[in-house]
């Protein structure tokens, strides 16, 4: 019989890392110079040893993943914050490395910045000032920079996007109003933050493809990713963790890489201080709000507070998350992964909804809890495809009868069945959006197409060998 | 006693978006970091004190550097300020 006593267990496992007095400590590596940096609550380092450690970690993260090819064009996503700023400085250092032992980093980087001022209601002068700061910063570092306003993420394709190299004017386009309307119609802050992330991803992909940059470096550090990890699980995106939090994200045609992934926020802050990284202070959607404003804020608060006393928190989270991978490959090139089973918004695999799947179980539970056992009877007696779907499937898109509005109208019933076009996480987000037609994902068209294909597949299934 | 305070990483949003503040503390008293923090709360902090301070100390996620060294290496809250000291508050919770 197991002899673990509950009270003893609690006392043993809750021992916080002891705060030993570190006054005037000496660097634990070189043991000569006085320490300036304290990592993980117990490891003092001097400035030079810390910088060597950080640069080595950065280069090994890039090298281990074998992510870069020689002379490759890379876009550096720069938000103006400390994390992406340090990333750019480290890359510049790598480009100029004259150390004969180390391999010189040979890539062709350019900066990309997305102006989110539209949804934050920033005055024009402030947006201009931020843009000027970034242009100046790029010039100082001899890098090309592209600044694009977030509203162009609503454009259907690249022809609608206004983009110039090394210059930027704050000129609201036709999409600016649409963007404001879209974000105004979203009820919760959690959904707003998620939508913002997807739109930014879409815009970066659009720009990177147009400018011919196969890889994009993103700046989030380990602390931010740990918070995002927990909030992804909380929002039903558990299956996508490997792509959302991992080093490489290849859901779109462009590969997103996260080289700052191994740096905890404290290390980034030291790096930024020692490298004299100038930061731009831009507010975000959740600035100056309390911890219950959104799921993201809550998980961030949780992780940061826990990490303060238990420095192993973030590495434990990452170790666990690295083991969680979806069994469906999401590479664009993977042949087993058809376009039909991709979510329109986040481009991940849509989860299965067969008779035994988790999503079916969830929707049954939801039906029962909302309308009692009688609701379950209604669910079962309803044919798999509703009448409206069958009607629209019967005629094709070239139906020229102006009176019969068969495929043109979709009644509210079928709109709710978004499971063929959106993954669970995106469905939850889109439910909060009152004007889904403003999101540039061709929702109606794709819904119709995919529902029809699904029905066709079902009717032919029994005849396939 | 003259002390320079620097805020970066997003912390400046709570201090009127000004990154550097050079302040003069009344001499004749010993100023510990704890005393300085409550002075900042009363005199500089424009809004939302709970986003910068938590009880006696700073909120987790805010890094404090005293003359370019981690404040935990110089005694944290018990460190006594000297003239011309440079204190940097970096918020790690903002931007990426």
Coordinates of C-alpha atoms in Angstrom, one line a residue, chain A residues 52-235:
Chain A
X52 CA 28.8 34.8 -24.4
X53 CA 26.2 32.5 -23.0
X54 CA 23.3 34.3 -24.6
X55 CA 25.0 34.6 -28.0
X56 CA 25.9 30.9 -27.9
X57 CA 22.3 30.0 -27.0
X58 CA 20.9 32.1 -29.9
X59 CA 23.3 30.6 -32.4
X60 CA 22.7 27.0 -31.2
X61 CA 18.9 27.4 -31.4
X62 CA 19.3 28.4 -35.0
X63 CA 21.9 25.9 -35.8
X64 CA 20.2 22.9 -34.1
X65 CA 17.1 23.3 -36.1
X66 CA 19.0 23.6 -39.3
X67 CA 16.6 26.2 -40.2
X68 CA 18.6 28.5 -42.4
X69 CA 20.2 28.0 -45.7
X70 CA 23.2 30.0 -47.0
X71 CA 22.3 33.4 -48.3
X72 CA 18.7 33.0 -47.6
X73 CA 16.3 36.0 -47.6
X74 CA 14.8 36.4 -44.1
X75 CA 12.2 38.8 -42.9
X76 CA 12.6 40.0 -39.3
X77 CA 9.2 40.8 -37.7
X78 CA 9.9 43.9 -35.5
X79 CA 7.3 45.1 -33.2
X80 CA 9.5 47.7 -31.5
X81 CA 9.6 45.8 -28.3
X82 CA 12.7 44.5 -26.4
X83 CA 12.4 40.9 -27.5
X84 CA 12.4 41.5 -31.3
X85 CA 14.9 44.4 -30.8
X86 CA 17.4 42.1 -29.1
X87 CA 16.8 39.5 -31.8
X88 CA 17.8 42.0 -34.5
X89 CA 20.9 43.0 -32.6
X90 CA 21.9 39.4 -32.1
X91 CA 21.4 38.7 -35.8
X92 CA 23.5 41.8 -36.7
X93 CA 26.2 40.6 -34.4
X94 CA 26.1 37.2 -36.1
X95 CA 26.3 38.8 -39.5
X96 CA 29.4 40.8 -38.6
X97 CA 31.1 38.0 -36.6
X98 CA 34.8 38.1 -37.1
X99 CA 35.4 35.2 -34.7
X100 CA 37.2 32.6 -36.7
X101 CA 35.9 29.7 -34.5
X102 CA 32.3 30.5 -35.1
X103 CA 30.6 30.2 -38.4
X104 CA 29.5 33.5 -39.7
X105 CA 25.8 33.9 -40.1
X106 CA 25.1 34.4 -43.8
X107 CA 21.6 35.5 -44.5
X108 CA 19.9 38.5 -46.1
X109 CA 17.6 40.1 -43.6
X110 CA 15.1 42.9 -43.9
X111 CA 12.8 44.3 -41.3
X112 CA 9.0 44.2 -41.3
X113 CA 6.8 46.2 -39.0
X114 CA 3.0 46.1 -38.8
X115 CA 1.3 49.4 -37.8
X116 CA -1.6 48.4 -35.5
X117 CA -2.5 52.0 -34.7
X118 CA -5.9 51.6 -36.3
X119 CA -7.4 49.3 -33.8
X120 CA -5.7 50.9 -30.8
X121 CA -7.2 54.3 -31.8
X122 CA -3.8 56.0 -31.7
X123 CA -3.7 59.5 -33.0
X124 CA -2.0 60.0 -36.4
X125 CA 1.0 61.9 -34.9
X126 CA 1.8 59.0 -32.6
X127 CA 1.6 56.5 -35.5
X128 CA 3.9 58.7 -37.6
X129 CA 6.3 59.1 -34.7
X130 CA 6.5 55.3 -34.2
X131 CA 7.0 54.8 -37.9
X132 CA 9.8 57.4 -37.9
X133 CA 11.5 55.7 -35.0
X134 CA 11.5 52.4 -36.9
X135 CA 12.7 53.9 -40.2
X136 CA 15.5 55.6 -38.3
X137 CA 16.3 52.4 -36.5
X138 CA 16.5 50.4 -39.7
X139 CA 18.7 53.1 -41.3
X140 CA 21.1 53.0 -38.4
X141 CA 21.4 49.2 -38.7
X142 CA 21.7 49.3 -42.5
X143 CA 18.6 47.2 -43.0
X144 CA 15.7 47.6 -45.4
X145 CA 12.4 48.0 -43.8
X146 CA 8.8 47.5 -44.8
X147 CA 6.0 49.0 -42.8
X148 CA 2.5 48.0 -43.5
X149 CA -0.7 49.0 -41.8
X150 CA -2.8 46.2 -40.2
X151 CA -5.9 47.2 -42.2
X152 CA -4.4 45.6 -45.4
X153 CA -4.8 42.2 -43.8
X154 CA -8.4 42.5 -44.9
X155 CA -7.4 42.8 -48.5
X156 CA -8.3 39.8 -50.7
X157 CA -4.8 39.7 -52.2
X158 CA -1.6 41.6 -52.6
X159 CA -2.9 44.0 -55.3
X160 CA -5.0 45.8 -52.6
X161 CA -2.0 46.3 -50.4
X162 CA 0.0 49.6 -50.3
X163 CA 3.6 48.9 -49.4
X164 CA 6.8 50.9 -49.9
X165 CA 10.4 50.1 -49.0
X166 CA 12.0 52.4 -46.4
X167 CA 9.2 54.8 -46.2
X168 CA 5.7 55.0 -44.7
X169 CA 2.7 57.4 -44.7
X170 CA -0.2 57.1 -42.4
X171 CA -3.0 57.1 -44.9
X172 CA -6.2 55.3 -44.0
X173 CA -7.5 53.3 -46.9
X174 CA -10.9 51.9 -47.6
X175 CA -10.0 48.9 -45.3
X176 CA -9.4 51.1 -42.3
X177 CA -13.1 51.6 -41.6
X178 CA -13.7 47.9 -42.2
X179 CA -11.1 47.0 -39.7
X180 CA -12.5 49.3 -37.1
X181 CA -16.0 47.9 -37.7
X182 CA -14.7 44.3 -37.4
X183 CA -12.9 44.9 -34.1
X184 CA -15.8 46.9 -32.8
X185 CA -18.1 44.0 -33.4
X186 CA -16.1 41.6 -31.4
X187 CA -17.5 41.1 -27.9
X188 CA -14.6 39.7 -25.8
X189 CA -11.0 40.8 -25.5
X190 CA -9.9 37.2 -25.8
X191 CA -11.5 36.9 -29.3
X192 CA -10.0 40.2 -30.3
X193 CA -6.5 39.1 -29.3
X194 CA -6.9 35.9 -31.2
X195 CA -8.3 37.6 -34.3
X196 CA -5.5 40.1 -34.2
X197 CA -3.0 37.3 -34.1
X198 CA -4.6 35.5 -37.1
X199 CA -4.9 38.8 -39.1
X200 CA -1.2 39.6 -38.4
X201 CA -0.2 36.1 -39.5
X202 CA -2.2 36.5 -42.7
X203 CA -0.7 39.9 -43.5
X204 CA 2.9 38.7 -42.8
X205 CA 2.3 35.7 -45.0
X206 CA 0.9 37.8 -47.8
X207 CA 3.8 40.3 -47.7
X208 CA 6.5 37.6 -47.3
X209 CA 5.2 35.7 -50.3
X210 CA 4.9 38.8 -52.4
X211 CA 8.4 40.1 -51.5
X212 CA 9.8 36.6 -51.9
X213 CA 11.0 35.9 -48.4
X214 CA 10.6 32.2 -47.6
X215 CA 11.3 32.6 -43.9
X216 CA 10.2 35.0 -41.2
X217 CA 11.7 35.5 -37.7
X218 CA 9.3 36.2 -34.9
X219 CA 10.4 37.7 -31.6
X220 CA 8.4 36.2 -28.8
X221 CA 10.5 35.0 -25.8
X222 CA 9.9 31.9 -23.6
X223 CA 7.8 33.7 -21.1
X224 CA 5.4 35.1 -23.6
X225 CA 5.2 31.7 -25.4
X226 CA 4.5 29.9 -22.1
X227 CA 1.6 32.2 -21.5
X228 CA 0.4 31.6 -25.0
X229 CA 0.8 27.9 -24.6
X230 CA -1.6 27.8 -21.6
X231 CA -4.1 30.1 -23.3
X232 CA -4.0 28.1 -26.5
X233 CA -4.9 25.0 -24.5
X234 CA -7.7 26.9 -22.7
X235 CA -9.2 28.1 -26.0

